[in-house]
Short mmCIF file of C-alpha atoms in Angstrom, two decimals:
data_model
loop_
_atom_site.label_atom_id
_atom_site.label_comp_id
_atom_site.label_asym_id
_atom_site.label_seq_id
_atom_site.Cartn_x
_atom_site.Cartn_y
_atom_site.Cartn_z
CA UNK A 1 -88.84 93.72 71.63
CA UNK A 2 -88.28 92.12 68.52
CA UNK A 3 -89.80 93.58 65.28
CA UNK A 4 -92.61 91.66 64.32
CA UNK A 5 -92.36 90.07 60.07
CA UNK A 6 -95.65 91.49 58.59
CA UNK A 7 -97.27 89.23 56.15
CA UNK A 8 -95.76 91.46 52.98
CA UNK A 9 -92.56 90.53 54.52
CA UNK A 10 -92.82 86.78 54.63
CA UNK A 11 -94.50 86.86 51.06
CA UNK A 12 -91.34 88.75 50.12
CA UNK A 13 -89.78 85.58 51.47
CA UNK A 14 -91.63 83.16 50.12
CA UNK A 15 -90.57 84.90 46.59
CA UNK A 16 -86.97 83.94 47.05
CA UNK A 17 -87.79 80.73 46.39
CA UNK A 18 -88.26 82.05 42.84
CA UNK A 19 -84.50 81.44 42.50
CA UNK A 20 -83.97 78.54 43.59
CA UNK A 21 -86.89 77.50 41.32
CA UNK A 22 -85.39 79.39 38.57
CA UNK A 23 -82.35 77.60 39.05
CA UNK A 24 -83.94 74.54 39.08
CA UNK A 25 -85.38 75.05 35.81
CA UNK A 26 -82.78 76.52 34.17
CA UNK A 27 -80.35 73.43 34.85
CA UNK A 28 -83.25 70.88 34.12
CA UNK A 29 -83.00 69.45 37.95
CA UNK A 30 -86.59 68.86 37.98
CA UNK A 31 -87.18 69.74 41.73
CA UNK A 32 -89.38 72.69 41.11
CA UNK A 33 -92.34 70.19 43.21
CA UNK A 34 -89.89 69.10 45.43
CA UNK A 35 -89.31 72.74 46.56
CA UNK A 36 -93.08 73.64 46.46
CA UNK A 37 -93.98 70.43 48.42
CA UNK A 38 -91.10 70.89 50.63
CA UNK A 39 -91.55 74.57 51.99
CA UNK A 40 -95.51 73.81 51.73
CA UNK A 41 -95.04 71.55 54.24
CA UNK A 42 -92.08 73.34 56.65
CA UNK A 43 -94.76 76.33 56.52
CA UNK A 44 -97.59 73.96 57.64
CA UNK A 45 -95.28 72.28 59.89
CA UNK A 46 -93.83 75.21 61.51
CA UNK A 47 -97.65 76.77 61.99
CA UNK A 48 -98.60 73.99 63.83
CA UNK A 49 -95.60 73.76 65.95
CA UNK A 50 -96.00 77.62 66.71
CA UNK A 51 -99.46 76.76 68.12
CA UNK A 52 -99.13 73.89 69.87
CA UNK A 53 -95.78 75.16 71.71
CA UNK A 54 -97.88 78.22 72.70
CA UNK A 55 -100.64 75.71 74.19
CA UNK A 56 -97.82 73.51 75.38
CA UNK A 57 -96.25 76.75 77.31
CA UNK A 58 -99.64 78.09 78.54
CA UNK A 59 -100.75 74.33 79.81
CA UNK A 60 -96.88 73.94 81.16
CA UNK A 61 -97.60 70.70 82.98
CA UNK A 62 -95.00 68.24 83.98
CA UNK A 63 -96.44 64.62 82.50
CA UNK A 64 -97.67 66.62 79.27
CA UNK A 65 -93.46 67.52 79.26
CA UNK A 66 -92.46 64.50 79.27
CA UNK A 67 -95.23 62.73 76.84
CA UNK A 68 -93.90 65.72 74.24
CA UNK A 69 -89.90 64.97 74.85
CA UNK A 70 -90.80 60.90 74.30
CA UNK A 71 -92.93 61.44 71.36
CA UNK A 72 -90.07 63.72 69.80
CA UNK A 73 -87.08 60.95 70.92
CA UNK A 74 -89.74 58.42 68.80
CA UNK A 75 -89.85 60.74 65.83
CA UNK A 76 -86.28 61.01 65.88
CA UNK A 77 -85.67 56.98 66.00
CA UNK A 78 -88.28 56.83 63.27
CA UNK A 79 -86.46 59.70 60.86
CA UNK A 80 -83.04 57.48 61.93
CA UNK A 81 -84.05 54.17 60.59
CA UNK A 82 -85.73 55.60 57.42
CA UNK A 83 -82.56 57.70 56.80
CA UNK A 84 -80.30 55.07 57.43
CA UNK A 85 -82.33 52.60 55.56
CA UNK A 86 -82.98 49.86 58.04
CA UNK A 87 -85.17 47.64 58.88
CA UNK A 88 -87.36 48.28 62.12
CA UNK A 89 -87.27 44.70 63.54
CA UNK A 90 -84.89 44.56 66.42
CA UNK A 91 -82.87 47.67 66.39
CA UNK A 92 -85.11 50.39 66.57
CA UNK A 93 -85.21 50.11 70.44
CA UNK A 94 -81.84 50.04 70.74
CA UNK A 95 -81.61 53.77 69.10
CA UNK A 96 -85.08 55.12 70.84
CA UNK A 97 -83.19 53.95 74.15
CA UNK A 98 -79.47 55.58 73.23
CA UNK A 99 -81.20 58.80 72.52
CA UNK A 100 -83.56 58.91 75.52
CA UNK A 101 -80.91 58.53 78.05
CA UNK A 102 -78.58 60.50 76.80
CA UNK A 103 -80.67 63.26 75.63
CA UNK A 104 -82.98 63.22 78.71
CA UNK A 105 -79.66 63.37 81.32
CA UNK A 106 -77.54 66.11 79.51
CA UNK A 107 -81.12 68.26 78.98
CA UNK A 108 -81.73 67.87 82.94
CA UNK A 109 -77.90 68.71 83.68
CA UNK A 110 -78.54 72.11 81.57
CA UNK A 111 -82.34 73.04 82.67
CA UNK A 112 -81.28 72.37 86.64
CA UNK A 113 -77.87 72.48 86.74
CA UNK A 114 -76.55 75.10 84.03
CA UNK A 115 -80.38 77.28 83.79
CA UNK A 116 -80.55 76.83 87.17
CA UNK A 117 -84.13 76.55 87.02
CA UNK A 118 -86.31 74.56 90.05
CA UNK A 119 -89.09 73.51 88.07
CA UNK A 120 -88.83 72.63 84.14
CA UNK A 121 -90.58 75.20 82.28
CA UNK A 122 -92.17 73.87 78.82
CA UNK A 123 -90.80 77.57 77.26
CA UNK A 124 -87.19 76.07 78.28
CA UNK A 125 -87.55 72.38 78.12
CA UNK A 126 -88.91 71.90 74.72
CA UNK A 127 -86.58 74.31 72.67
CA UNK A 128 -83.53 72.92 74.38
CA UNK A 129 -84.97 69.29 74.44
CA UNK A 130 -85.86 69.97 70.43
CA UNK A 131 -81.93 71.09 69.77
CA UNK A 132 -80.57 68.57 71.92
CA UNK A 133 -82.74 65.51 70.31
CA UNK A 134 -82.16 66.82 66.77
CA UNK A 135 -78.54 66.79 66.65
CA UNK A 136 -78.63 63.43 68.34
CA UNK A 137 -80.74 62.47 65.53
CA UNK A 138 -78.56 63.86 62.73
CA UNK A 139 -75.20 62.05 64.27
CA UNK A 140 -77.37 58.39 64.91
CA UNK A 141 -78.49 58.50 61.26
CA UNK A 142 -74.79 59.02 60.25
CA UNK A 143 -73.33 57.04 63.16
CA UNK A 144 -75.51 53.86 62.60
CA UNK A 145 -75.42 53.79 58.48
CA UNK A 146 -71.69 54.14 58.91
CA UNK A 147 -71.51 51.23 61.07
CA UNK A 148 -73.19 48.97 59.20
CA UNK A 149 -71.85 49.78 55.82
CA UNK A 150 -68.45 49.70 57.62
CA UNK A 151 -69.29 45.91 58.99
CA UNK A 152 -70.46 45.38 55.50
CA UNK A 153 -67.55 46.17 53.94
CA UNK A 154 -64.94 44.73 56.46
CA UNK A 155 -67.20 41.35 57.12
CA UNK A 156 -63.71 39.37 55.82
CA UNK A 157 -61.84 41.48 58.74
CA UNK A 158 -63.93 41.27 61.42
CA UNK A 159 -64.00 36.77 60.26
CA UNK A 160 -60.12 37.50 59.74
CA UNK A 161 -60.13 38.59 64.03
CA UNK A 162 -63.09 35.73 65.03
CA UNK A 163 -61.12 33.75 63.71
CA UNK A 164 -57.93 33.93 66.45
CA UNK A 165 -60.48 33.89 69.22
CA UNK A 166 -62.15 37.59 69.86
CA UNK A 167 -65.56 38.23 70.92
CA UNK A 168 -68.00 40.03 68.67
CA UNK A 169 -67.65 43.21 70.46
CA UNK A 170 -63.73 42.90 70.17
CA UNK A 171 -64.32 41.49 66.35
CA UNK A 172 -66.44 44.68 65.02
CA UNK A 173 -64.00 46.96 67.95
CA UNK A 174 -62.06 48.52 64.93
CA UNK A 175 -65.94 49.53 63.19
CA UNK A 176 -67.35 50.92 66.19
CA UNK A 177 -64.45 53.01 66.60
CA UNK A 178 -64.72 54.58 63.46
CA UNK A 179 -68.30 55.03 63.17
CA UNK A 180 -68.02 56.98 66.50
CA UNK A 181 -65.92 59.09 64.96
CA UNK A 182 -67.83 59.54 62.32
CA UNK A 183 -70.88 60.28 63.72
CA UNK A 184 -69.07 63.28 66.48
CA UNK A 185 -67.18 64.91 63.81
CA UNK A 186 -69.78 67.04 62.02
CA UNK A 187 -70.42 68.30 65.46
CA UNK A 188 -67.20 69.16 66.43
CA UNK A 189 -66.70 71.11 63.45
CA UNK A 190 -69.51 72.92 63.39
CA UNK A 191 -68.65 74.20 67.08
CA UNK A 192 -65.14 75.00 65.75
CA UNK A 193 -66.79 77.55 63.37
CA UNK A 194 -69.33 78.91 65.42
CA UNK A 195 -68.80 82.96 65.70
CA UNK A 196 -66.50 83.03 62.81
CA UNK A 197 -68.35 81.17 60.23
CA UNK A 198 -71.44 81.45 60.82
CA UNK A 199 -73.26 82.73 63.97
CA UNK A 200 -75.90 80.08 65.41
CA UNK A 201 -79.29 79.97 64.77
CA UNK A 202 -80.62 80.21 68.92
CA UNK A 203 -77.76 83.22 69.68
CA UNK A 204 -79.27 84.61 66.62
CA UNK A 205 -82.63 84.61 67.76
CA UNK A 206 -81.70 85.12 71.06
CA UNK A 207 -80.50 88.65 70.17
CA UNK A 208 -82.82 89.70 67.77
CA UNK A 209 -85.37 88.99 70.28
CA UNK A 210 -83.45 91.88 72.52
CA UNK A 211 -81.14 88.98 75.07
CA UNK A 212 -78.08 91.00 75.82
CA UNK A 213 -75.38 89.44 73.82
CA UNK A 214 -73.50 88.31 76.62
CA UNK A 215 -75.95 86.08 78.18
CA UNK A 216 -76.93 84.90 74.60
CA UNK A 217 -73.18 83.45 73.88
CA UNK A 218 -73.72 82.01 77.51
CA UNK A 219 -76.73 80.11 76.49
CA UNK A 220 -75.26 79.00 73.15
CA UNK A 221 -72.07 78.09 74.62
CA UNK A 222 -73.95 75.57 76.88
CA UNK A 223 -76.25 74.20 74.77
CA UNK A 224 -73.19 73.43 71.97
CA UNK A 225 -71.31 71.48 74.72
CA UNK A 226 -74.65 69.65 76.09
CA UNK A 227 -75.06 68.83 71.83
CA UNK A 228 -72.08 67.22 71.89
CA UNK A 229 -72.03 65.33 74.94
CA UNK A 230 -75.55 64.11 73.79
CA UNK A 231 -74.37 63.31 70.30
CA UNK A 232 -71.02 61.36 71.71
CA UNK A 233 -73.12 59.71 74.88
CA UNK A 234 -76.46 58.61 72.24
CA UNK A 235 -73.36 57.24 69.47
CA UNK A 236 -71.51 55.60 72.50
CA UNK A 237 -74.41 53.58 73.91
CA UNK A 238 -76.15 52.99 70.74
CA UNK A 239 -72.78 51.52 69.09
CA UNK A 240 -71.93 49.65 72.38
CA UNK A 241 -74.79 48.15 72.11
CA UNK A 242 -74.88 47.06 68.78
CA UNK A 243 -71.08 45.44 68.80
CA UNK A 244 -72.26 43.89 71.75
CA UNK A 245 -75.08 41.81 70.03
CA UNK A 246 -73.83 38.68 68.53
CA UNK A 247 -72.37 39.10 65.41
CA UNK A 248 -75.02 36.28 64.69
CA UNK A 249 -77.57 38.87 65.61
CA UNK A 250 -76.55 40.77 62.48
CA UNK A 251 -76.12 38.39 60.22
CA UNK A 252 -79.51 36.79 61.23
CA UNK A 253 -81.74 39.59 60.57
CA UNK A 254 -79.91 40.40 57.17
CA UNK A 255 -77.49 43.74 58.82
CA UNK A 256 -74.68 42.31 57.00
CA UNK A 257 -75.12 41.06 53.81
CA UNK A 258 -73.31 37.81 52.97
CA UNK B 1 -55.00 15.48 72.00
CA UNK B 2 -57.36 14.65 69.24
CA UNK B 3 -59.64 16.16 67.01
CA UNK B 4 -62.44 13.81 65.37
CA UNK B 5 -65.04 14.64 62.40
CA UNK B 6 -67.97 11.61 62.89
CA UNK B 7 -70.39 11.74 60.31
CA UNK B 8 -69.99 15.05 58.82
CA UNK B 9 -72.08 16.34 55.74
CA UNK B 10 -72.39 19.98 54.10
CA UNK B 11 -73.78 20.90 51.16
CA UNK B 12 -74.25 23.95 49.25
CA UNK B 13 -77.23 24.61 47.60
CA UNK B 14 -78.11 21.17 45.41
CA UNK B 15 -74.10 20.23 45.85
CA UNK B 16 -73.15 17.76 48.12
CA UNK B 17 -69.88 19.07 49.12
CA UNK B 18 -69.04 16.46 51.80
CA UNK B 19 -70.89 13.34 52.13
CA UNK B 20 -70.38 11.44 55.65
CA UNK B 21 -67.08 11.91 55.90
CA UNK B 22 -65.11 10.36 59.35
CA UNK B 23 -61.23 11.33 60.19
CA UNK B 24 -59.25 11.91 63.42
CA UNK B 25 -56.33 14.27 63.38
CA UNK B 26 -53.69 14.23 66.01
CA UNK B 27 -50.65 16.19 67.09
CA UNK B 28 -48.39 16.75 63.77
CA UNK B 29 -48.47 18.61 60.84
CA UNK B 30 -51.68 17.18 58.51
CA UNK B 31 -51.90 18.11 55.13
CA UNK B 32 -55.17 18.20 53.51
CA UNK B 33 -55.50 18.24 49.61
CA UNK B 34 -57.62 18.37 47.08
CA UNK B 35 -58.62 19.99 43.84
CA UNK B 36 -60.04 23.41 43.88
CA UNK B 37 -63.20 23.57 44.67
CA UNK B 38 -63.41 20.30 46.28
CA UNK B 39 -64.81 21.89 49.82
CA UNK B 40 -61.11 22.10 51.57
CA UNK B 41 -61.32 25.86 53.16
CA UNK B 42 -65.29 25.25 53.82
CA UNK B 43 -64.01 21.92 56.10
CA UNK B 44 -61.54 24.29 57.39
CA UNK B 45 -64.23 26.75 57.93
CA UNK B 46 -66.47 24.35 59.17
CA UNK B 47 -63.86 23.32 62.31
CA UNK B 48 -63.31 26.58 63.50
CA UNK B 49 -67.14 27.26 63.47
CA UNK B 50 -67.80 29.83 61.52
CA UNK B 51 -70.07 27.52 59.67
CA UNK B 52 -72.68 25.33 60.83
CA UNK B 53 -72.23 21.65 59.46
CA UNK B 54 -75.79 20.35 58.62
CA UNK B 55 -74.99 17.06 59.97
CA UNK B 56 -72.29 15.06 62.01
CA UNK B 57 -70.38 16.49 65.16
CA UNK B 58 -66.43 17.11 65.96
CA UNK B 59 -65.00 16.12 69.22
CA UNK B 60 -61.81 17.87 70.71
CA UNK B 61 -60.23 15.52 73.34
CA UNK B 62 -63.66 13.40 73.60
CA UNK B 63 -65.43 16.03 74.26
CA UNK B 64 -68.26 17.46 71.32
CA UNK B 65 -66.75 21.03 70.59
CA UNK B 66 -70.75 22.28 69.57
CA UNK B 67 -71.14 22.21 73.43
CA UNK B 68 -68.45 24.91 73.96
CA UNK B 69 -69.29 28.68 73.64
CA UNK B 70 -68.39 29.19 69.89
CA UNK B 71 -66.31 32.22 70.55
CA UNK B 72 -64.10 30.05 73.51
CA UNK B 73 -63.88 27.39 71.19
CA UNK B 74 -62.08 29.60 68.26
CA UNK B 75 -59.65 30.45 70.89
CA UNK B 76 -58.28 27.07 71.30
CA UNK B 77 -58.72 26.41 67.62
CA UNK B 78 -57.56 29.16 65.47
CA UNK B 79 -57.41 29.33 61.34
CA UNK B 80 -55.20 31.50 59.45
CA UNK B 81 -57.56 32.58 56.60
CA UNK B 82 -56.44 32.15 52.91
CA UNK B 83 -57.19 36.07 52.49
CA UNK B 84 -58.94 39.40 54.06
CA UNK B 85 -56.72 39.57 57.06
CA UNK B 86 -57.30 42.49 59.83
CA UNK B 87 -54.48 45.43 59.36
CA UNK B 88 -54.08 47.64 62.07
CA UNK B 89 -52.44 50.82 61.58
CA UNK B 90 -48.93 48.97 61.94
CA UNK B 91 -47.30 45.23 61.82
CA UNK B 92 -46.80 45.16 65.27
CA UNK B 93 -50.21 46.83 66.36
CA UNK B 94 -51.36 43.84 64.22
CA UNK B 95 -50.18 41.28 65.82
CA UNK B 96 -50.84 42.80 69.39
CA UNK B 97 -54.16 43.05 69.09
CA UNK B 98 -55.28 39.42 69.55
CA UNK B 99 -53.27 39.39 72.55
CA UNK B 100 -55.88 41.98 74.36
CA UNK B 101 -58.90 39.51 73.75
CA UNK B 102 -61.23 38.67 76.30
CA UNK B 103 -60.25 34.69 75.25
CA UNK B 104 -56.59 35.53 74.75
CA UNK B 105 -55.56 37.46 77.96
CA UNK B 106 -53.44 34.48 79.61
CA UNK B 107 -51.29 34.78 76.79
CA UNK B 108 -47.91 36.38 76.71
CA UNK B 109 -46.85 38.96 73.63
CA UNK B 110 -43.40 38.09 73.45
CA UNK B 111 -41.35 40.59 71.40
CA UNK B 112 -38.13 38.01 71.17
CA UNK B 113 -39.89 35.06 69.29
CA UNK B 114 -41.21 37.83 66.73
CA UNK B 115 -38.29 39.14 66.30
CA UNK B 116 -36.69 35.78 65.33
CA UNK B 117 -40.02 34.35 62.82
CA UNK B 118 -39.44 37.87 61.62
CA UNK B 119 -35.78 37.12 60.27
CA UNK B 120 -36.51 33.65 59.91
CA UNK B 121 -38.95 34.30 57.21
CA UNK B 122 -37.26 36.72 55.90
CA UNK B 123 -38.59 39.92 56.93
CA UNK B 124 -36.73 43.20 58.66
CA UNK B 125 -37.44 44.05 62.12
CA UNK B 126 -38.56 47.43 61.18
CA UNK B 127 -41.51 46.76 58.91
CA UNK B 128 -43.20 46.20 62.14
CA UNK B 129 -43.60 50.16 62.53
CA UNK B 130 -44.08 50.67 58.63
CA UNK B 131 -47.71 51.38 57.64
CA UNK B 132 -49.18 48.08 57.54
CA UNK B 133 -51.29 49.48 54.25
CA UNK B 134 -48.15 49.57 52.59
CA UNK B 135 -47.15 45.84 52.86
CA UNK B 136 -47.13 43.73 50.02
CA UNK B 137 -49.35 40.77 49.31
CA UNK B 138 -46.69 38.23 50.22
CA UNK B 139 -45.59 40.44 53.60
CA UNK B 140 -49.02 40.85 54.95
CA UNK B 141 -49.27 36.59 54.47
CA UNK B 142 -46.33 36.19 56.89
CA UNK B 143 -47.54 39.22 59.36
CA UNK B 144 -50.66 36.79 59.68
CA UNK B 145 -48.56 33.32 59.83
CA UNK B 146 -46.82 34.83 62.86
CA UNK B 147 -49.62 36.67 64.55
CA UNK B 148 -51.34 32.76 64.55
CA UNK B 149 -47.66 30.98 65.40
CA UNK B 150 -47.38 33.37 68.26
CA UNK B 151 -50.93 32.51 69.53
CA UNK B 152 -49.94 29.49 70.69
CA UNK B 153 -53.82 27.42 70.08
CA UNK B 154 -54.31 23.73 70.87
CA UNK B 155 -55.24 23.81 66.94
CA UNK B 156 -54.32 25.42 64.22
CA UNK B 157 -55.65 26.35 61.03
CA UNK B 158 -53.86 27.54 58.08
CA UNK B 159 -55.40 27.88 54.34
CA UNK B 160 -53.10 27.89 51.99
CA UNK B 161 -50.80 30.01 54.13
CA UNK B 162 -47.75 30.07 51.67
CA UNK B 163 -49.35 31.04 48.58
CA UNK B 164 -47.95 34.23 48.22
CA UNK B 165 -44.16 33.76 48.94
CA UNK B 166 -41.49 31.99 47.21
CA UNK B 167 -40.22 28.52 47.88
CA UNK B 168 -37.40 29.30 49.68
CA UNK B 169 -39.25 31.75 52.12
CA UNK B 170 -42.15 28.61 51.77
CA UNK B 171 -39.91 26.29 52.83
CA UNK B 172 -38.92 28.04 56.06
CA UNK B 173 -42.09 28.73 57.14
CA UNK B 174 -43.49 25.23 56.98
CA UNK B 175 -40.14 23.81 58.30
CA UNK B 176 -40.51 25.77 61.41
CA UNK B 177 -44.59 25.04 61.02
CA UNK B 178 -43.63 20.62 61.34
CA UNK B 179 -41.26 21.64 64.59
CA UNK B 180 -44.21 23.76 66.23
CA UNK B 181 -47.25 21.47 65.21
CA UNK B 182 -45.17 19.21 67.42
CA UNK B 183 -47.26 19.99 70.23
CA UNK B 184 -50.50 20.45 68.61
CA UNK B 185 -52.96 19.50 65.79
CA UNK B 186 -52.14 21.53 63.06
CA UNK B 187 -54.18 21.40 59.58
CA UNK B 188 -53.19 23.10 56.31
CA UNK B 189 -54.08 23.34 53.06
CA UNK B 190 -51.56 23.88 50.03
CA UNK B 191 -51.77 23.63 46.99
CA UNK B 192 -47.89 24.10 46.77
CA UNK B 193 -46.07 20.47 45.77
CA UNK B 194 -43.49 22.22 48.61
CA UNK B 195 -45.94 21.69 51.11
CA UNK B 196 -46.06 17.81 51.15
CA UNK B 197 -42.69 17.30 51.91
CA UNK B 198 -43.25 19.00 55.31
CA UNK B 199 -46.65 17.24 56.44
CA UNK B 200 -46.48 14.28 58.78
CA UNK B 201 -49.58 12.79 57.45
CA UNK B 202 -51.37 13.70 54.26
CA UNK B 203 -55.16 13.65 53.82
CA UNK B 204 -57.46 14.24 50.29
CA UNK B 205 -60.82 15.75 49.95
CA UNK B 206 -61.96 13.55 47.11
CA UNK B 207 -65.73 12.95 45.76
CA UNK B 208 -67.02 14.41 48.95
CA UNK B 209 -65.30 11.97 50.92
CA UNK B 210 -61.84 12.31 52.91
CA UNK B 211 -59.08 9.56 52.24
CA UNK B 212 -55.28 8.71 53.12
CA UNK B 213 -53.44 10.65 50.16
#
């Protein structure tokens, strides 16, 4: 069983921030209320969570599930557009539907498939679903921003290939391809220094909560492959989607600047 | 084959750039001048679609071209742009990629006839596996000229598509340009006095209006 943090141990914690306050200060960055405000609210944040996941896990029924896995895939399209600075109108179904189906297939491949387990637990289904969803998240912000500062930046190209007859998905090909990439290789790289770097964060906790290390590597070796199928699938269908709109599309609602 | 512009007029912002203007191009190598500014790449632009004219209509073999999917209709009339050409990683990937279009597919790559513009416009066969970033301004022109020749369209487009080579180099490209627009409507702009010797008919862009030069 895992030692429990007593509360002199998470003030103890909370006192570290002293440095990076310190440090703050001391170089003139002014963020001393951005780190209060900050780790105020991931404290507050985290609280909550900790309760309603144990409700969630007591409760453990199926349509509550599935209402908390769509409400997170709608925070994550939400955190997308406003860190990718775009507008709403149009586009943000087009992300809220990449993520869903991919997120929702590769988390039932690894809760019945790879788990093995009959019925979808809320103590496994929300953890995974949060890890899965969140990295899809972090690769659609940088997948979609690169896109359209790509098309931005290559408007006379993709004119240049309109020009001599191509379609708008075979005009903005060249962008899509390297937005994909783009947006898969922070993943790949952080899988690449998993164990050696830096051990992950759920193997971590797996262990110190007292899983034999063996089946905790298991665990985190499936869940880093189901990441990045979810962050290539969610980039794949959100990008397809988006060359496939008319170029008109994009210019019409202001994507690409003329 | 011919291409007619009934009634056309464009303006940007307060400036009327073209004012009711009427001409018919045919097969041949057209020529159409004017000074700078005076709306020649926008009419080229304009043709090809990529603009919207605010008024007047352009038939293609009788038939009003605004009625044809836009993106179909670029494939039988293609434009050479002035500048801002696609670069693939290499010359030849370049001017393969048109070829896998959706538009394009009944078209045939052929290797021999690039070869031959290649040398004919003075360029080695080898540059076609150099790094296309690496080509020069003038180089990168004639990698486009060819990747439009070898296209083949019912139309063709070029603005000002010699401005960056000398005149001897100039003078072979639009000599083999008058043989080829043989067969179809061809319409360039130049601002290069080496141009007009090679045009079959010359046309102006003057006062917003378009007359016999």
């Amino acid at each position: 069983m895992v030692k429990n943090i007593s509360i002199y141990g998470l003030v103890l914690a909370y006192l570290l921030l002293f440095v990076l306050i310190a440090v703050s200060f001391k170089e003139k960055l002014k963020l001393e209320k951005d780190v209060v405000v900050s780790f105020g609210r991931m404290s507050l944040q985290l609280f909550l969570a900790g309760f309603v996941l144990l409700w969630l896990f007591r409760v453990d029924k199926f349509y509550l599930n599935v209402v908390v896995l769509v409400g997170m895939v709608f925070f994550a399209t939400r955190i997308v557009l406003k860190r990718a600075n775009i507008s709403y109108t149009g586009i943000a179904k087009y992300i809220f539907l990449s993520i869903l189906v991919s997120s929702l297939s590769v988390l039932s491949i690894v809760v019945f498939g790879i788990v093995g387990l009959s019925y979808p637990r809320a103590s496994y289904l929300i953890p995974l679903a949060g890890m899965i969803i969140g990295n899809s998240m972090n690769s659609t912000a940088i997948g979609i921003e690169r896109f359209f500062s790509t098309l931005n930046n290559s408007k006379e190209m993709v004119e240049d290939l309109l020009c001599l007859g191509a379609m708008s998905e075979e005009a903005v090909d060249f962008v899509k391809q390297a937005s994909l990439k783009a947006s898969i290789l922070p993943t790949l790289t952080s899988s690449s220094g998993m164990g050696v770097v830096f051990l992950p964060g759920m193997m971590t906790g797996q262990v110190l909560s007292g899983v034999n290390p063996e089946n905790a590597v298991k665990y985190q070796i499936a869940i880093v492959i189901a990441i990045s199928v979810a962050v290539c699938l969610t980039n794949y269908i959100m990008l397809k989607i988006l060359s496939k709109k008319s170029i008109n599309f994009l210019f019409d609602r202001g994507y690409i600047k003329i | 084959m011919v291409l007619e512009v009934k009634n056309l007029s464009f303006s940007i912002g307060k400036r009327q750039l073209f004012d009711n203007i009427n001409f018919k191009l045919t097969k041949g190598l057209t020529l159409l001048k004017g000074e700078s500014g005076s709306g020649k790449t926008t009419l080229l632009r304009i043709i090809n679609r990529l603009i919207k004219p605010e008024e007047g209509n352009i038939f293609f073999s009788g038939s009003d071209i605004s009625a044809v999917d836009e993106f179909i209709w670029r494939s039988v009339c293609m434009m050479m742009k002035q500048k801002g050409f696609y670069i693939a990683e290499t010359p030849l990937e370049t001017l393969m990629l048109p070829f896998e279009f959706k538009n394009n597919r009944k078209k045939n790559f052929d290797a021999k006839e690039v070869y031959y513009l290649l040398s004919l416009f003075g360029l080695r066969r080898e540059i076609l596996y150099d790094k296309a970033s690496n080509l020069s301004g003038g180089e990168l022109q004639r990698i486009a000229f060819i990747r439009l020749l070898i296209l083949k369209p019912d139309v063709a487009l070029f603005d000002e598509p010699v401005s960056a080579v000398d005149n001897k180099t100039a003078g072979n490209m639009l000599g083999f340009l008058k043989e080829y627009c043989n067969d179809r409507i061809c319409l360039i702009t130049s601002h290069d006095p080496v141009a007009y010797s090679f045009a079959d008919r010359i046309i102006e862009l003057k006062n917003g209006k378009v007359v016999d030069g």
